[in-house]
mmCIF file of C-alpha atoms in Angstrom:
data_model
loop_
_atom_site.group_PDB
_atom_site.id
_atom_site.type_symbol
_atom_site.label_atom_id
_atom_site.label_comp_id
_atom_site.label_asym_id
_atom_site.label_seq_id
_atom_site.Cartn_x
_atom_site.Cartn_y
_atom_site.Cartn_z
ATOM 1 C CA UNK A 17 0.000 0.000 0.000
ATOM 2 C CA UNK A 18 1.089 3.549 -0.651
ATOM 3 C CA UNK A 19 -0.061 7.055 0.009
ATOM 4 C CA UNK A 20 -0.822 8.774 -3.266
ATOM 5 C CA UNK A 21 -0.649 12.456 -4.097
ATOM 6 C CA UNK A 22 -4.038 14.156 -3.772
ATOM 7 C CA UNK A 23 -4.715 16.344 -6.799
ATOM 8 C CA UNK A 24 -5.898 19.839 -5.949
ATOM 9 C CA UNK A 25 -8.249 22.338 -7.544
ATOM 10 C CA UNK A 26 -6.789 23.658 -10.779
ATOM 11 C CA UNK A 27 -5.605 20.183 -11.843
ATOM 12 C CA UNK A 28 -7.452 19.370 -15.090
ATOM 13 C CA UNK A 29 -8.010 15.719 -14.107
ATOM 14 C CA UNK A 30 -10.531 16.808 -11.444
ATOM 15 C CA UNK A 31 -12.840 18.156 -14.159
ATOM 16 C CA UNK A 32 -12.880 15.037 -16.351
ATOM 17 C CA UNK A 33 -15.464 12.275 -16.679
ATOM 18 C CA UNK A 34 -14.317 8.939 -15.248
ATOM 19 C CA UNK A 35 -14.564 5.612 -17.045
ATOM 20 C CA UNK A 36 -16.473 2.641 -15.609
ATOM 21 C CA UNK A 37 -14.502 -0.236 -14.115
ATOM 22 C CA UNK A 38 -14.998 -3.454 -16.121
ATOM 23 C CA UNK A 39 -13.135 -5.881 -13.856
ATOM 24 C CA UNK A 40 -11.060 -5.976 -10.693
ATOM 25 C CA UNK A 41 -7.434 -6.313 -11.697
ATOM 26 C CA UNK A 42 -4.494 -6.398 -9.278
ATOM 27 C CA UNK A 43 -3.882 -2.725 -10.161
ATOM 28 C CA UNK A 44 -7.487 -1.787 -9.279
ATOM 29 C CA UNK A 45 -7.275 -3.725 -5.998
ATOM 30 C CA UNK A 46 -4.024 -1.903 -5.155
ATOM 31 C CA UNK A 47 -5.606 1.440 -6.091
ATOM 32 C CA UNK A 48 -8.506 0.811 -3.657
ATOM 33 C CA UNK A 49 -6.075 -0.020 -0.820
ATOM 34 C CA UNK A 50 -3.978 3.052 -1.623
ATOM 35 C CA UNK A 51 -7.091 5.253 -1.716
ATOM 36 C CA UNK A 52 -8.095 4.182 1.806
ATOM 37 C CA UNK A 53 -4.559 4.750 3.095
ATOM 38 C CA UNK A 54 -4.380 8.169 1.393
ATOM 39 C CA UNK A 55 -7.817 9.175 2.726
ATOM 40 C CA UNK A 56 -6.940 8.206 6.310
ATOM 41 C CA UNK A 57 -3.543 9.933 6.137
ATOM 42 C CA UNK A 58 -5.305 13.166 5.047
ATOM 43 C CA UNK A 59 -8.068 12.809 7.703
ATOM 44 C CA UNK A 60 -10.759 12.572 5.042
ATOM 45 C CA UNK A 61 -14.064 10.677 5.081
ATOM 46 C CA UNK A 62 -14.219 10.006 1.339
ATOM 47 C CA UNK A 63 -11.968 9.909 -1.686
ATOM 48 C CA UNK A 64 -12.657 9.442 -5.397
ATOM 49 C CA UNK A 65 -10.150 7.977 -7.865
ATOM 50 C CA UNK A 66 -9.692 11.190 -9.901
ATOM 51 C CA UNK A 67 -8.467 12.860 -6.694
ATOM 52 C CA UNK A 68 -5.411 10.592 -6.904
ATOM 53 C CA UNK A 69 -5.074 11.015 -10.660
ATOM 54 C CA UNK A 70 -6.988 7.946 -11.882
ATOM 55 C CA UNK A 71 -9.987 8.423 -14.186
ATOM 56 C CA UNK A 72 -11.944 5.392 -12.954
ATOM 57 C CA UNK A 73 -15.371 5.295 -11.280
ATOM 58 C CA UNK A 74 -14.145 4.292 -7.816
ATOM 59 C CA UNK A 75 -15.011 5.866 -4.456
ATOM 60 C CA UNK A 76 -13.895 4.915 -0.950
ATOM 61 C CA UNK A 77 -15.597 6.224 2.192
ATOM 62 C CA UNK A 78 -15.475 5.884 5.968
ATOM 63 C CA UNK A 79 -17.708 8.391 7.760
ATOM 64 C CA UNK A 80 -16.844 7.290 11.322
ATOM 65 C CA UNK A 81 -19.597 4.688 11.574
ATOM 66 C CA UNK A 82 -17.025 1.887 11.620
ATOM 67 C CA UNK A 83 -17.806 0.815 8.074
ATOM 68 C CA UNK A 84 -15.545 1.127 5.076
ATOM 69 C CA UNK A 85 -17.387 1.509 1.799
ATOM 70 C CA UNK A 86 -16.079 0.870 -1.712
ATOM 71 C CA UNK A 87 -18.339 2.106 -4.507
ATOM 72 C CA UNK A 88 -17.413 1.032 -8.022
ATOM 73 C CA UNK A 89 -19.431 2.483 -10.913
ATOM 74 C CA UNK A 90 -21.847 4.122 -8.435
ATOM 75 C CA UNK A 91 -25.213 5.468 -9.541
ATOM 76 C CA UNK A 92 -27.506 7.422 -7.226
ATOM 77 C CA UNK A 93 -30.936 5.915 -7.839
ATOM 78 C CA UNK A 94 -32.989 7.660 -5.183
ATOM 79 C CA UNK A 95 -32.745 10.902 -3.234
ATOM 80 C CA UNK A 96 -35.035 12.835 -0.964
ATOM 81 C CA UNK A 97 -35.083 15.581 1.606
ATOM 82 C CA UNK A 98 -32.502 18.272 1.944
ATOM 83 C CA UNK A 99 -29.693 19.281 4.274
ATOM 84 C CA UNK A 100 -27.443 22.302 4.257
ATOM 85 C CA UNK A 101 -24.096 22.139 5.964
ATOM 86 C CA UNK A 102 -20.425 22.947 5.787
ATOM 87 C CA UNK A 103 -18.478 20.857 3.322
ATOM 88 C CA UNK A 104 -14.796 20.562 2.540
ATOM 89 C CA UNK A 105 -12.696 18.500 0.173
ATOM 90 C CA UNK A 106 -9.187 17.049 0.200
ATOM 91 C CA UNK A 107 -8.764 18.527 -3.297
ATOM 92 C CA UNK A 108 -9.639 22.025 -2.040
ATOM 93 C CA UNK A 109 -7.323 22.270 0.984
ATOM 94 C CA UNK A 110 -7.903 24.910 3.613
ATOM 95 C CA UNK A 111 -11.376 25.848 2.383
ATOM 96 C CA UNK A 112 -14.977 24.983 3.242
ATOM 97 C CA UNK A 113 -18.391 26.190 2.178
ATOM 98 C CA UNK A 114 -22.096 25.759 2.800
ATOM 99 C CA UNK A 115 -23.677 23.236 0.427
ATOM 100 C CA UNK A 116 -27.218 21.856 0.165
ATOM 101 C CA UNK A 117 -27.454 18.147 -0.609
ATOM 102 C CA UNK A 118 -30.173 15.488 -0.336
ATOM 103 C CA UNK A 119 -30.617 14.206 3.241
ATOM 104 C CA UNK A 120 -31.364 10.656 2.064
ATOM 105 C CA UNK A 121 -29.862 8.789 -0.899
ATOM 106 C CA UNK A 122 -29.724 5.273 -2.255
ATOM 107 C CA UNK A 123 -26.740 4.402 -4.424
ATOM 108 C CA UNK A 124 -26.324 1.290 -6.543
ATOM 109 C CA UNK A 125 -22.731 0.210 -7.036
ATOM 110 C CA UNK A 126 -20.332 -2.706 -7.159
ATOM 111 C CA UNK A 127 -18.040 -3.670 -4.314
ATOM 112 C CA UNK A 128 -14.367 -4.662 -4.554
ATOM 113 C CA UNK A 129 -15.492 -8.164 -5.680
ATOM 114 C CA UNK A 130 -17.661 -6.679 -8.463
ATOM 115 C CA UNK A 131 -20.824 -7.773 -6.662
ATOM 116 C CA UNK A 132 -23.690 -5.315 -7.065
ATOM 117 C CA UNK A 133 -25.287 -3.837 -3.951
ATOM 118 C CA UNK A 134 -27.332 -0.867 -2.819
ATOM 119 C CA UNK A 135 -26.315 1.455 -0.001
ATOM 120 C CA UNK A 136 -28.798 3.701 1.745
ATOM 121 C CA UNK A 137 -27.410 6.766 3.460
ATOM 122 C CA UNK A 138 -28.711 9.666 5.504
ATOM 123 C CA UNK A 139 -27.135 12.892 6.736
ATOM 124 C CA UNK A 140 -23.300 12.703 6.609
ATOM 125 C CA UNK A 141 -23.243 9.425 4.666
ATOM 126 C CA UNK A 142 -25.716 10.832 2.116
ATOM 127 C CA UNK A 143 -23.621 14.007 1.811
ATOM 128 C CA UNK A 144 -20.448 11.971 1.341
ATOM 129 C CA UNK A 145 -22.025 9.717 -1.314
ATOM 130 C CA UNK A 146 -23.218 12.753 -3.305
ATOM 131 C CA UNK A 147 -19.915 14.612 -2.919
ATOM 132 C CA UNK A 148 -17.749 11.660 -3.985
ATOM 133 C CA UNK A 149 -20.004 10.553 -6.855
ATOM 134 C CA UNK A 150 -19.882 14.110 -8.220
ATOM 135 C CA UNK A 151 -16.067 13.806 -8.475
ATOM 136 C CA UNK A 152 -16.548 10.949 -10.949
ATOM 137 C CA UNK A 153 -18.293 13.389 -13.302
ATOM 138 C CA UNK A 154 -15.792 16.225 -12.982
ATOM 139 C CA UNK A 155 -17.803 18.202 -10.447
ATOM 140 C CA UNK A 156 -16.428 19.812 -7.292
ATOM 141 C CA UNK A 157 -18.380 20.972 -4.272
ATOM 142 C CA UNK A 158 -17.154 24.526 -4.865
ATOM 143 C CA UNK A 159 -19.576 24.651 -7.823
ATOM 144 C CA UNK A 160 -22.461 24.323 -5.325
ATOM 145 C CA UNK A 161 -21.263 26.574 -2.503
ATOM 146 C CA UNK A 162 -23.841 29.043 -1.261
ATOM 147 C CA UNK A 163 -22.049 32.291 -0.539
ATOM 148 C CA UNK A 164 -18.294 32.499 -0.134
ATOM 149 C CA UNK A 165 -15.717 29.812 0.529
ATOM 150 C CA UNK A 166 -14.380 30.056 4.061
ATOM 151 C CA UNK A 167 -10.739 29.709 5.039
ATOM 152 C CA UNK A 168 -10.294 26.795 7.450
ATOM 153 C CA UNK A 169 -6.570 27.299 8.024
ATOM 154 C CA UNK A 170 -6.822 30.581 9.919
ATOM 155 C CA UNK A 171 -5.440 30.467 13.422
ATOM 156 C CA UNK A 172 -8.067 30.984 16.120
ATOM 157 C CA UNK A 173 -7.875 34.389 17.712
ATOM 158 C CA UNK A 174 -6.575 34.521 21.249
ATOM 159 C CA UNK A 175 -8.882 35.928 23.880
#
C-alpha cells in the first residue's frame, strides 16, 4: 500500500469524466487499498479515484460509523429531503463552504469483488455519497457553494 498524491483544484483531471470499471485487476485492488490509506492519512471521510489522478469510477468512504465503503461504478438511484451544511474536500485544501445536498440517498454500485449492492445513506453518509459521486463526473463541491468559501486554516484568535 502507498499514500498517493491528492490532486488539488486547478488540476485538469478533477474536471474530467471517469470511465467505468470493467473488472477488478491487481492494479485496481491496489488502487482501492492506496485510496483508503491516502484518505486516512489526510483525515478525510471520502476519496474518489480522480483525486489521486486515476480516471476510474471508484469511491472509498469511511464516515466514522465503523464501516468502510467501496463504490465502483456508483449510480444514485434515489434521493429525498434536503440538508445544508459545511463541506470541505481534500482537493480544495484549507477551504470549506455551505452546500445543500439530499438528506437521504440510495446508491447502486459494485463492491471490490464486483458484486452489485445498494447502499442507503442519511445525513453525513448521504452528503459523502453525493460529494464523492460528483467527483466521478468532474464536479467539485465549490460549484455548489452558497455564498463564499471560508478559510479553514486561519489560526483561532486569542482571547
